[in-house]
Short mmCIF file of N, CA and C in Angstrom, two decimals:
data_model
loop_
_atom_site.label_atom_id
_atom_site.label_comp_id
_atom_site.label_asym_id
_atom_site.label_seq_id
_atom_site.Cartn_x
_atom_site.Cartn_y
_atom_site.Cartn_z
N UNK A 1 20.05 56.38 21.86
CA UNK A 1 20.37 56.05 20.48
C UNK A 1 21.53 55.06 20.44
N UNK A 2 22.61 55.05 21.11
CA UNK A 2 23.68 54.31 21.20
C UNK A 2 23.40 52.98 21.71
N UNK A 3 22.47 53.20 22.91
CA UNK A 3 21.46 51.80 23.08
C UNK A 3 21.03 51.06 22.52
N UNK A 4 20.53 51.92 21.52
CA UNK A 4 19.58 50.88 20.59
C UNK A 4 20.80 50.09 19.14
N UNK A 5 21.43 51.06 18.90
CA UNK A 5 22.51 50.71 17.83
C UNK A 5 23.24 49.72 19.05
N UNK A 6 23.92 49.46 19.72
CA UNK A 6 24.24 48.04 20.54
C UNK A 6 23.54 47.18 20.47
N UNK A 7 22.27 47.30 20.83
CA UNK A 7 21.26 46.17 21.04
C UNK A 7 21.34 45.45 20.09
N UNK A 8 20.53 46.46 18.75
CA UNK A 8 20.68 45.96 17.27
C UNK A 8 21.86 45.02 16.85
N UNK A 9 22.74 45.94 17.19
CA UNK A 9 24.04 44.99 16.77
C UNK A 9 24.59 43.36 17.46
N UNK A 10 24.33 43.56 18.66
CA UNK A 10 24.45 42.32 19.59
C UNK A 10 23.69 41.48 19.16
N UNK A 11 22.45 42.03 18.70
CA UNK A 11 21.39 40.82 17.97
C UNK A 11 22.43 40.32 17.52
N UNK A 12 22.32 41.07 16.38
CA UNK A 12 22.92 40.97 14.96
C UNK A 12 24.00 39.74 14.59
N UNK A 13 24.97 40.23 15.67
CA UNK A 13 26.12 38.99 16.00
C UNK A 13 25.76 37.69 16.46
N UNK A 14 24.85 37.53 17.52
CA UNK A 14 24.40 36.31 18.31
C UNK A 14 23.40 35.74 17.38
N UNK A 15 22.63 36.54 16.32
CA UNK A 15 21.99 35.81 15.42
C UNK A 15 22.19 35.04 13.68
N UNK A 16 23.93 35.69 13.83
CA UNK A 16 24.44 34.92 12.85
C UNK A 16 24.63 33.87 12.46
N UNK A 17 24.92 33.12 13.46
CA UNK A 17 25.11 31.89 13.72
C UNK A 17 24.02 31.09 13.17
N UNK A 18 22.32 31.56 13.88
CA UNK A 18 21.32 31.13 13.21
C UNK A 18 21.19 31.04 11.31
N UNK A 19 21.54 32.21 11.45
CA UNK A 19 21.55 32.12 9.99
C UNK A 19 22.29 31.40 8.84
N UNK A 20 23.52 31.26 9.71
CA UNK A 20 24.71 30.23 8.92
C UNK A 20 23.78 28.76 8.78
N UNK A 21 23.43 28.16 9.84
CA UNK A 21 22.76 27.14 10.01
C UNK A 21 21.62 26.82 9.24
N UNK A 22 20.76 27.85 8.62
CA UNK A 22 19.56 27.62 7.96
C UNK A 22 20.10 27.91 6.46
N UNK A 23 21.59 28.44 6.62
CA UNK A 23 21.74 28.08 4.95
C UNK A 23 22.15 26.73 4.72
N UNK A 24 21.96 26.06 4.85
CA UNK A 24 22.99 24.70 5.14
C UNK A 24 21.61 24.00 4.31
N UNK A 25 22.43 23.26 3.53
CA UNK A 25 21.30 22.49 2.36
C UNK A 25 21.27 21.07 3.22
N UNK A 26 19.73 20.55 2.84
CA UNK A 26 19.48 19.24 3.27
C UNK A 26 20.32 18.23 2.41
N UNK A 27 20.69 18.72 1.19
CA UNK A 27 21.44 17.97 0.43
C UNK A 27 22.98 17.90 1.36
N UNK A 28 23.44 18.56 1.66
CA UNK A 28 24.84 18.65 2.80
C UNK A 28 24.77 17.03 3.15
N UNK A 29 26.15 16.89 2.35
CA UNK A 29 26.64 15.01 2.62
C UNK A 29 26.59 14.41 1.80
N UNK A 30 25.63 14.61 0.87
CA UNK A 30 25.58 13.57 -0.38
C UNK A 30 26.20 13.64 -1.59
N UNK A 31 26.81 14.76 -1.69
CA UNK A 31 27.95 15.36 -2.87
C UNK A 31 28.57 14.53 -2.51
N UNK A 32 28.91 13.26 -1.86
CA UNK A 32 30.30 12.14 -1.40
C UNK A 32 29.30 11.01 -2.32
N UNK A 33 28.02 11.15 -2.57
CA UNK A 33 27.12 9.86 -3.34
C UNK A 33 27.50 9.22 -4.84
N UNK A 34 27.59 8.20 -4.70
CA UNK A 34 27.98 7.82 -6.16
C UNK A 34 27.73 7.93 -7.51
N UNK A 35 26.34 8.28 -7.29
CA UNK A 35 24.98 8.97 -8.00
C UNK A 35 24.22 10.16 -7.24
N UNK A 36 25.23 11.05 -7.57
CA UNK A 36 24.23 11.92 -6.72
C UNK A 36 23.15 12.19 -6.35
N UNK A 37 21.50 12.25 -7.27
CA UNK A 37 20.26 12.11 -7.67
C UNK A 37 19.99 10.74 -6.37
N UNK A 38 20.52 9.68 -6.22
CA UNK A 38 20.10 9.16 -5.64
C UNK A 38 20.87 7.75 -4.48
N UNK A 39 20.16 7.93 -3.91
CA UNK A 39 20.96 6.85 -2.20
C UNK A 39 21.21 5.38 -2.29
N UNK A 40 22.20 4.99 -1.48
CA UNK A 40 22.63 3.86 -1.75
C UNK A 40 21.40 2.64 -1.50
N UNK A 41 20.58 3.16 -0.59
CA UNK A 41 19.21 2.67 -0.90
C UNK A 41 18.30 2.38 -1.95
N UNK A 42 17.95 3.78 -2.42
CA UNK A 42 17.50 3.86 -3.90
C UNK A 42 18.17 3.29 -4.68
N UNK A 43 19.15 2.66 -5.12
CA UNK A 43 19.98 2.24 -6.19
C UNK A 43 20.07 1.01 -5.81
N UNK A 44 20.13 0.10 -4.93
CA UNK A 44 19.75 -1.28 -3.85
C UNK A 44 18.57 -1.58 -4.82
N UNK A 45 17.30 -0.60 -4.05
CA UNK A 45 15.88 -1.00 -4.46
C UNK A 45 15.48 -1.00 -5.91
N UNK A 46 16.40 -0.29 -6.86
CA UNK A 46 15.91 -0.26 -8.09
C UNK A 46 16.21 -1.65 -8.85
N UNK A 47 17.90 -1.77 -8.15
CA UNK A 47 18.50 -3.07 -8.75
C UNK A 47 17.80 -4.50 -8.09
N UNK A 48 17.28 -4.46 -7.43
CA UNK A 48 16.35 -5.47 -6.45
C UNK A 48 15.30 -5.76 -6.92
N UNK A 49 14.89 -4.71 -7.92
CA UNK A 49 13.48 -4.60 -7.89
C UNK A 49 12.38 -4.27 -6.94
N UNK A 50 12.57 -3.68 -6.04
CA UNK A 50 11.38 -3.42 -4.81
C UNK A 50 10.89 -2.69 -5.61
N UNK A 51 9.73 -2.55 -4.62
CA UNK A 51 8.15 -1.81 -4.45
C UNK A 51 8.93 -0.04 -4.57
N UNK A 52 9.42 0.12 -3.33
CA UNK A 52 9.66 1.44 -2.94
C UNK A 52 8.73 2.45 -3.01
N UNK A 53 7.44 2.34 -2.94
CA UNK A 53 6.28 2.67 -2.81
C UNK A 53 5.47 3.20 -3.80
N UNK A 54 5.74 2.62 -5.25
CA UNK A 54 5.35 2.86 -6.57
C UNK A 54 3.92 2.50 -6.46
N UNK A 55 3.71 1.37 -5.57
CA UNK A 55 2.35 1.64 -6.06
C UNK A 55 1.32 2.03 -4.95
N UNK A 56 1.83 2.56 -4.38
CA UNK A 56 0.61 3.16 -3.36
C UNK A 56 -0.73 3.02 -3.67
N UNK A 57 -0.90 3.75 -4.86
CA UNK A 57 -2.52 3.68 -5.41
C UNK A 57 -3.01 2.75 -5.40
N UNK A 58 -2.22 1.71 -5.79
CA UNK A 58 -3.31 -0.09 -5.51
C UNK A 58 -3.11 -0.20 -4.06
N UNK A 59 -1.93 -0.33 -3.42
CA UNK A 59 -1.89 -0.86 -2.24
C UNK A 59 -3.12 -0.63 -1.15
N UNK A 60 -2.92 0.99 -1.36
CA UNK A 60 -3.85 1.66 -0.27
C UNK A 60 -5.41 1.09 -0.44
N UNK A 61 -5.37 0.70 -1.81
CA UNK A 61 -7.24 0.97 -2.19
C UNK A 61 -7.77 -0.52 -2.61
N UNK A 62 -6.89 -1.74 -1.61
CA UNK A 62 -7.46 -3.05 -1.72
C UNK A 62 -6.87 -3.92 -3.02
N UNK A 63 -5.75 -3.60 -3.49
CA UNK A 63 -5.29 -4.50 -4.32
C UNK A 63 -3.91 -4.85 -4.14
N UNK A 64 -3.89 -5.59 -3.12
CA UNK A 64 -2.83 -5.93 -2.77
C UNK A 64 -1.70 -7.02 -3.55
N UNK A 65 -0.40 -6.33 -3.09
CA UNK A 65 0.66 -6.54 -3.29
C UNK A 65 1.33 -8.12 -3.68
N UNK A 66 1.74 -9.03 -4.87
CA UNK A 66 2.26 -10.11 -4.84
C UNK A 66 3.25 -10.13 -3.76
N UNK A 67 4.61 -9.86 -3.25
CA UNK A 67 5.00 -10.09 -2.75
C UNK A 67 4.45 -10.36 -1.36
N UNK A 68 3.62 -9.51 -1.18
CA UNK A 68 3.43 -9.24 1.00
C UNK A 68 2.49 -10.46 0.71
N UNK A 69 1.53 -10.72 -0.35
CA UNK A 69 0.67 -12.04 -0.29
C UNK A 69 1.23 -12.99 -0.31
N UNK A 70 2.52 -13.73 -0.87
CA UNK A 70 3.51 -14.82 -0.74
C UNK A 70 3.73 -14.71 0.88
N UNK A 71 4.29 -13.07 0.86
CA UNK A 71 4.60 -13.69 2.31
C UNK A 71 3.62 -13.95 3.61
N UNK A 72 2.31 -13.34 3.06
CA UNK A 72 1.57 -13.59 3.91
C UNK A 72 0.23 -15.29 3.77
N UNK A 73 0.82 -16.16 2.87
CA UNK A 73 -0.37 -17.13 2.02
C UNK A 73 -0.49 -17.90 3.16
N UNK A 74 0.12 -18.05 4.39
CA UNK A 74 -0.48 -18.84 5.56
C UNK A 74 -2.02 -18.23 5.94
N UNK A 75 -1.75 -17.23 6.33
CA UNK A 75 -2.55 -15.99 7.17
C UNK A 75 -3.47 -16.09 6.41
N UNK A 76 -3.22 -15.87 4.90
CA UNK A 76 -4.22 -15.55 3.73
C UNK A 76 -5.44 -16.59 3.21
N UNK A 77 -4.73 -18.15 3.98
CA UNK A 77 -4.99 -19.32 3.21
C UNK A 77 -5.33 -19.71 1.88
N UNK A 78 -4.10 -19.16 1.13
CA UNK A 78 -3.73 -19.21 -0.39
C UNK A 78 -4.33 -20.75 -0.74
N UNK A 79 -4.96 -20.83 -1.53
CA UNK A 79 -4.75 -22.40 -2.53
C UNK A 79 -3.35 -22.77 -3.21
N UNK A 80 -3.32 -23.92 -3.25
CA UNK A 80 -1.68 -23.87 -4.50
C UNK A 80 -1.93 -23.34 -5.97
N UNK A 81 -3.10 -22.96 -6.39
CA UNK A 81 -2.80 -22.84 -7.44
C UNK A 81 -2.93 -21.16 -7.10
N UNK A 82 -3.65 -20.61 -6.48
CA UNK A 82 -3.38 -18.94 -6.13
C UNK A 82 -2.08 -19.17 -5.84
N UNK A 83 -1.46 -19.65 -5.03
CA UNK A 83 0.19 -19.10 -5.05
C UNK A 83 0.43 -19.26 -6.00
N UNK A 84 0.49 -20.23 -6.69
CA UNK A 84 1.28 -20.39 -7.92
C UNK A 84 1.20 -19.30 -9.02
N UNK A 85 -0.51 -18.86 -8.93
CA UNK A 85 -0.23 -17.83 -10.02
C UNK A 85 0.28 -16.77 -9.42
N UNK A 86 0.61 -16.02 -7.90
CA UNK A 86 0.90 -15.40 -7.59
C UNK A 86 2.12 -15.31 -7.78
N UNK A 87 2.68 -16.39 -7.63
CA UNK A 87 4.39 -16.45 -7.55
C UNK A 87 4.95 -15.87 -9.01
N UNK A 88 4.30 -16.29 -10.38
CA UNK A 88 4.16 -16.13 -11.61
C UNK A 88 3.89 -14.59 -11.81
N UNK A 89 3.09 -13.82 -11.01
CA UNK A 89 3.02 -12.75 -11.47
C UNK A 89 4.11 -12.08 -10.53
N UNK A 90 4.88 -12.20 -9.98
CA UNK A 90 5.66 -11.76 -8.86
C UNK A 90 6.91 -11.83 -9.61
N UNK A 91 6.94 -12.98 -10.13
CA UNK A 91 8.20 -12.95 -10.83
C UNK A 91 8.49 -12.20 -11.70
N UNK A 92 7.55 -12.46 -12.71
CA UNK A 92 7.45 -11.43 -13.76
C UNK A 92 7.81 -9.90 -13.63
N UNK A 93 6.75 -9.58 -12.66
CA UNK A 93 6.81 -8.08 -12.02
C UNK A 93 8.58 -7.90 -11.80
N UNK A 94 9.28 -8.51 -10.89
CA UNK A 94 10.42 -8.85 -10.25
C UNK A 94 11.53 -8.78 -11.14
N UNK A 95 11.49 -9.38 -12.39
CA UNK A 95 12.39 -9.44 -13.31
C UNK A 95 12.23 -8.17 -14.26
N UNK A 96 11.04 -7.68 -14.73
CA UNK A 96 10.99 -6.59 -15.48
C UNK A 96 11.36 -5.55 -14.41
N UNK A 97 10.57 -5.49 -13.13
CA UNK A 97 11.63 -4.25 -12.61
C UNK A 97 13.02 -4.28 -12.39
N UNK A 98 13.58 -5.15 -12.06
CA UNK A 98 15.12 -5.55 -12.26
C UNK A 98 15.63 -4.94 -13.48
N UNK A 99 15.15 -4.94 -14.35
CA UNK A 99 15.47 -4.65 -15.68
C UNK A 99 15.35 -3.40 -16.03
N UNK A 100 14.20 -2.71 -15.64
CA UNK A 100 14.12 -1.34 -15.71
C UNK A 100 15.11 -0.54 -14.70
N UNK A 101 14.60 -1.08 -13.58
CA UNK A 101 15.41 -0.54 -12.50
C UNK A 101 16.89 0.10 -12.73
N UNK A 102 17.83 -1.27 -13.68
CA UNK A 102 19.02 -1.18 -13.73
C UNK A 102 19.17 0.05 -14.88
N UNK A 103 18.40 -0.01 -15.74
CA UNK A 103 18.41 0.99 -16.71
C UNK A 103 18.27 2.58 -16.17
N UNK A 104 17.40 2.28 -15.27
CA UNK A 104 17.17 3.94 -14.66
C UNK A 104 18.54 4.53 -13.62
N UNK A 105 19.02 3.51 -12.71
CA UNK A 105 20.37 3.24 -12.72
C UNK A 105 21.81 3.95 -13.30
N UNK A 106 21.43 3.51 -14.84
CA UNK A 106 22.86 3.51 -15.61
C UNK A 106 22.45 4.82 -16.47
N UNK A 107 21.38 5.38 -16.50
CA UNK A 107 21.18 6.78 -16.47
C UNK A 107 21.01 7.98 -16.03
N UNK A 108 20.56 7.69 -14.70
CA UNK A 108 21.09 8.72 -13.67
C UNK A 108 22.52 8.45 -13.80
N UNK A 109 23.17 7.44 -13.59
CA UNK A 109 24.67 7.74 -13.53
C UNK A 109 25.77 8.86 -14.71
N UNK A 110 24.86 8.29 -15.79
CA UNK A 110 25.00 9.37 -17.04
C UNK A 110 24.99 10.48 -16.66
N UNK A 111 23.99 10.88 -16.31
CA UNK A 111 23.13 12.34 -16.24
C UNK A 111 24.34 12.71 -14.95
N UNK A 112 24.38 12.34 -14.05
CA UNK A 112 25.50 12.50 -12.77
C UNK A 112 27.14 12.92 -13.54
N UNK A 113 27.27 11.95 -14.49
CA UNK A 113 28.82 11.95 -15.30
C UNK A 113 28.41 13.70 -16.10
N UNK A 114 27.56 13.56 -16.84
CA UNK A 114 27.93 14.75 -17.81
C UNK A 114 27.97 16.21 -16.52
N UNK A 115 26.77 16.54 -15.47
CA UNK A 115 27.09 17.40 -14.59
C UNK A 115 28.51 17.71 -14.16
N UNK A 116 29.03 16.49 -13.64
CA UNK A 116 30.22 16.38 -13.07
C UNK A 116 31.44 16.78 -13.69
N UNK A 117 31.52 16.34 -15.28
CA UNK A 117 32.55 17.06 -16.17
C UNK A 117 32.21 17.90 -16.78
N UNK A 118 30.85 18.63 -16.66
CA UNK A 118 30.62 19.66 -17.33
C UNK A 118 30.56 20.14 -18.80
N UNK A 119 30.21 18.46 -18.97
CA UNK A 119 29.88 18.26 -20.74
C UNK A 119 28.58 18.16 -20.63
N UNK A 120 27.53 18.81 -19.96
CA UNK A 120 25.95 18.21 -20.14
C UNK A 120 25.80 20.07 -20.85
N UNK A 121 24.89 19.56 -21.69
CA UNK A 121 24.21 20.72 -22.45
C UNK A 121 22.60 20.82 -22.41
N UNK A 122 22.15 21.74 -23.13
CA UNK A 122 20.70 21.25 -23.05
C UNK A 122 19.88 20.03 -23.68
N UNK A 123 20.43 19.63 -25.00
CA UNK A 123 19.67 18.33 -25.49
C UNK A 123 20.06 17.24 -25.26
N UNK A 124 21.17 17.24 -24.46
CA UNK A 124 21.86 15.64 -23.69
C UNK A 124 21.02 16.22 -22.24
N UNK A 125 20.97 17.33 -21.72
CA UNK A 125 20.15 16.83 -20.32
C UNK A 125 18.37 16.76 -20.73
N UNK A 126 18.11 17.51 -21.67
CA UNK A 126 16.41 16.78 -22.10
C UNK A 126 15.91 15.79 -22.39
N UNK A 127 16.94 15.18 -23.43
CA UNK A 127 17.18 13.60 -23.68
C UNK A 127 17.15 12.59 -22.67
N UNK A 128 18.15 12.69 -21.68
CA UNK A 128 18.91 12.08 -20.36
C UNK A 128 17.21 11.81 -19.57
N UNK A 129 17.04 13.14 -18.94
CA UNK A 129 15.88 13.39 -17.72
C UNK A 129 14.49 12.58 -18.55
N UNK A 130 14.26 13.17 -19.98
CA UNK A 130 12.80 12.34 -20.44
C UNK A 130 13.10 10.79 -21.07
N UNK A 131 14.05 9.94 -20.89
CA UNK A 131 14.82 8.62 -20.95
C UNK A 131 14.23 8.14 -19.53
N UNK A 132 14.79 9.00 -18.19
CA UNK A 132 14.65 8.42 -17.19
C UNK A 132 13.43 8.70 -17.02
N UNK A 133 12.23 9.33 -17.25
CA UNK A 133 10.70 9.48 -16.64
C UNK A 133 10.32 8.56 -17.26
N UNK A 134 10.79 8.37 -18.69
CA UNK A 134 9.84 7.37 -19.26
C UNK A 134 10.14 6.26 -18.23
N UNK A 135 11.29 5.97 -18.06
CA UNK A 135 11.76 4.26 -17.60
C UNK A 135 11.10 4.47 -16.28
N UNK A 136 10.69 5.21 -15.53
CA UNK A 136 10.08 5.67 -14.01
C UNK A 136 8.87 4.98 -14.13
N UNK A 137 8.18 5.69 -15.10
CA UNK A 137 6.80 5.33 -15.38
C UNK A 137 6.23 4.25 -15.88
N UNK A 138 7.43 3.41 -16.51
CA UNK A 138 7.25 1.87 -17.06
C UNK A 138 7.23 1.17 -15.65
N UNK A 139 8.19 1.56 -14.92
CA UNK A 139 8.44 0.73 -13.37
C UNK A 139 7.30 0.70 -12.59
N UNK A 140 7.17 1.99 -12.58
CA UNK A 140 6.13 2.03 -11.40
C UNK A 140 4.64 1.35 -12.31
N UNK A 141 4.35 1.15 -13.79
CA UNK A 141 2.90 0.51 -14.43
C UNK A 141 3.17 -0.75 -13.97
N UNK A 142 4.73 -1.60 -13.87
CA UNK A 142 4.64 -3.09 -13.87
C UNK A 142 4.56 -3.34 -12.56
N UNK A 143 4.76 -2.34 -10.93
CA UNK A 143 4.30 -2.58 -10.16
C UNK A 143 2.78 -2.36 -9.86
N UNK A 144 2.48 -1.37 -10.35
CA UNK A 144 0.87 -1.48 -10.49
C UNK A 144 -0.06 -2.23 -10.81
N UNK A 145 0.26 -3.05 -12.31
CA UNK A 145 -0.25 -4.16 -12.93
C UNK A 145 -0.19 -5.33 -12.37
N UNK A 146 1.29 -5.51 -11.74
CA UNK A 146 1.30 -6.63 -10.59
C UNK A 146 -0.08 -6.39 -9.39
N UNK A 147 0.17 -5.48 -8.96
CA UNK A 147 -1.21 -5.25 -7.70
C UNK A 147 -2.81 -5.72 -8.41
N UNK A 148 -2.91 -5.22 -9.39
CA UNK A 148 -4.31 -5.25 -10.49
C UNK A 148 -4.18 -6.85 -10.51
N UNK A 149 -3.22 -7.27 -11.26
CA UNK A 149 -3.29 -9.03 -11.30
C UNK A 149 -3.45 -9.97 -10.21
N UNK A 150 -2.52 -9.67 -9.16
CA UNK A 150 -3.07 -10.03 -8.00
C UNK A 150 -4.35 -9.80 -7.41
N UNK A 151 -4.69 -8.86 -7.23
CA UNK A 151 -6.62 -8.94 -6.85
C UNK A 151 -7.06 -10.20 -7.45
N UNK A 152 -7.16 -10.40 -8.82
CA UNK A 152 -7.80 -10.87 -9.51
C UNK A 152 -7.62 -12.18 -9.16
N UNK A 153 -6.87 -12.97 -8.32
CA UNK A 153 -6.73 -13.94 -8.39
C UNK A 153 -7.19 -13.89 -6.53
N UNK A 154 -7.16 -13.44 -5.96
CA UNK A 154 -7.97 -13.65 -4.60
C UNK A 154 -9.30 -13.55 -4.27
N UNK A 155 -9.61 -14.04 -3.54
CA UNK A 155 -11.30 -13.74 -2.72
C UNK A 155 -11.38 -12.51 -2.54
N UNK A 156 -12.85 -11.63 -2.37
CA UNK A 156 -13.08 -10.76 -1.21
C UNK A 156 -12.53 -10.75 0.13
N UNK A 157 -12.31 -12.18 0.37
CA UNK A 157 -12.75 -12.17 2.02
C UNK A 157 -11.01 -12.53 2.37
N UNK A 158 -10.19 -12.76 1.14
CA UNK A 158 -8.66 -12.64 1.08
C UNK A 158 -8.33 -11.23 1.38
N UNK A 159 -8.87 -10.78 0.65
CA UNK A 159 -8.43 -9.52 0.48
C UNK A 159 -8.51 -8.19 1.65
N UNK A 160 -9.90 -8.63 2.50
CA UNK A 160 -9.98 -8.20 3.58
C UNK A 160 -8.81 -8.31 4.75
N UNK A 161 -8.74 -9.82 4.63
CA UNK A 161 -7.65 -9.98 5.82
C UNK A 161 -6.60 -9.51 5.28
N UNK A 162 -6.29 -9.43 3.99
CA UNK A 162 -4.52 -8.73 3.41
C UNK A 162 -4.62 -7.03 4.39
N UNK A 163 -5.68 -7.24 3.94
CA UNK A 163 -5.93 -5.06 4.42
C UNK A 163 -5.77 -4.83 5.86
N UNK A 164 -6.63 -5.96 6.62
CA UNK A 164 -6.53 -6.04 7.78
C UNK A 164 -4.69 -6.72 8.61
N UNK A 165 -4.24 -7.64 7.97
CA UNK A 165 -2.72 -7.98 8.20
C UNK A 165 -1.84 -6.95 7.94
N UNK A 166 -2.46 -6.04 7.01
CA UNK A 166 -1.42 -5.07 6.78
C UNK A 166 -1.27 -3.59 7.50
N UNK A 167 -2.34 -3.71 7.97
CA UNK A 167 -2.97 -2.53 9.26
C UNK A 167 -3.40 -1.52 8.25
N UNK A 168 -4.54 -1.88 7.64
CA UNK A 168 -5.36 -0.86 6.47
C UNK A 168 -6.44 -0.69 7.11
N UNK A 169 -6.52 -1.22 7.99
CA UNK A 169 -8.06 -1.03 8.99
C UNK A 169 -7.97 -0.89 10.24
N UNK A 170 -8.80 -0.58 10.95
CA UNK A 170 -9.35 0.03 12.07
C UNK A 170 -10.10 -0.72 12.87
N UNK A 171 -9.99 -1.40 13.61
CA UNK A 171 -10.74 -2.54 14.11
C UNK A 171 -11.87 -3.21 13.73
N UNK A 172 -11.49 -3.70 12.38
CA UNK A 172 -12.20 -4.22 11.33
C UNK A 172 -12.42 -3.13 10.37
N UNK A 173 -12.80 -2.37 10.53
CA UNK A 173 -13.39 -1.39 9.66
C UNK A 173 -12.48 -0.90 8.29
N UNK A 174 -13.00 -0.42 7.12
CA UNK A 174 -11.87 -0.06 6.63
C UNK A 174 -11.36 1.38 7.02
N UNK A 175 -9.81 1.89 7.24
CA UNK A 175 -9.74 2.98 6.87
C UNK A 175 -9.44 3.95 5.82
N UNK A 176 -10.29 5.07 6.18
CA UNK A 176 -10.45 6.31 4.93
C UNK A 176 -9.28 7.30 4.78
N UNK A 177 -8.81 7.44 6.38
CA UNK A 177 -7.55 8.08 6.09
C UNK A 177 -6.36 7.75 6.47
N UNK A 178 -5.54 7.08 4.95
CA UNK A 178 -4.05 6.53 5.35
C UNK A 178 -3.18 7.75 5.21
N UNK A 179 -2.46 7.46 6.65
CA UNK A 179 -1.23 8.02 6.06
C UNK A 179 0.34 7.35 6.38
N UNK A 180 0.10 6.46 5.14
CA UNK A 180 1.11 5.61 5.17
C UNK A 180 2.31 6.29 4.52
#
C-alpha cells in the first residue's frame, strides 16, 4: 500500500511539469502585440492590400489571380491590351483593399483600446466585431471579383499554364486535391 501511494505520488510530481506546459496558451507572446487580434504581418498585409488568402475559392478553381498574372505575363504571353486590362483591374482591386484594409485596421485597434481600458460593453463590442465582418467580407468580395475579372480577360489555354506555373497540377493534369 505504501508502494503504491509513492509510486502515485512520484508520478504525480514528475508529471507536473507536463501539465504546467500544456497550460501555456498558443497565444503566450502576443499580449506584447500592438493589436492584439492581430500580427505585425496581418496588419502589413491589410495595409498593402495583399491577397492573404481571401480568395482561395477562385484561386484554387482556375480563376486566377491579377497580380501572380502581371507577374507571370511573360510565361503567360499576355497581349498589351490583356495586361493592360489586367493591370486596371489590379489596381482597382489594390486600392479598394488598401482602403478597406486600413479600416479593418483602425477597428480592431478600437476593439483592442476598449478591452484594454475596460470601457468595452456589450453594444460597443457588437457594434465594433459586426463593423469589422462586414469590412472582412467587402475585402475578401473585391479580391474575389478581381479573380472573376481576370478569367475573363484570358484564354483557356492562359489559364492552363497559370494553373500549371502555379503548381495546380500534376504533370499536366489538373489537381483534385489541393492542399494549399
Amino acid at each position: 500500500m505504501i508502494r503504491r501511494i509513492f509510486t502515485a505520488g512520484t508520478l504525480l510530481v514528475f508529471s507536473m511539469p507536463l501539465f504546467a506546459q500544456k497550460a501555456h496558451s498558443p497565444y503566450s507572446g502576443e499580449q506584447h502585440r500592438e493589436i492584439k487580434a492581430l500580427s505585425p504581418a496581418e496588419i502589413e498585409g491589410y495595409l498593402k492590400g495583399e491577397g492573404m488568402g481571401l480568395a482561395k475559392a477562385a484561386e484554387l478553381n482556375h480563376y486566377p489571380g491579377p497580380r501572380h498574372v502581371l507577374d507571370l505575363a511573360s510565361e503567360l504571353k499576355l497581349s498589351e491590351e490583356q495586361r493592360l486590362k489586367i493591370e486596371k483591374i489590379y489596381n482597382a482591386m489594390r486600392e479598394r483593399a488598401m482602403q478597406l484594409g486600413k479600416q479593418i485596421v483602425q477597428k480592431e485597434r478600437e476593439l483592442d483600446q476598449l478591452f484594454k481600458t475596460e470601457s468595452i460593453n456589450e453594444e460597443s463590442l457588437g457594434k465594433l466585431v459586426r463593423e469589422i465582418a462586414v469590412l472582412q467580407g467587402e475585402l475578401r468580395l473585391a479580391h474575389l471579383q478581381a479573380h472573376l475579372e481576370t478569367k475573363q480577360v484570358l484564354t483557356k489555354e492562359q489559364i492552363a499554364k497559370y494553373d500549371q506555373l502555379r503548381g495546380y497540377t500534376l504533370k499536366g493534369k489538373p489537381q483534385h486535391n489541393h492542399h494549399h
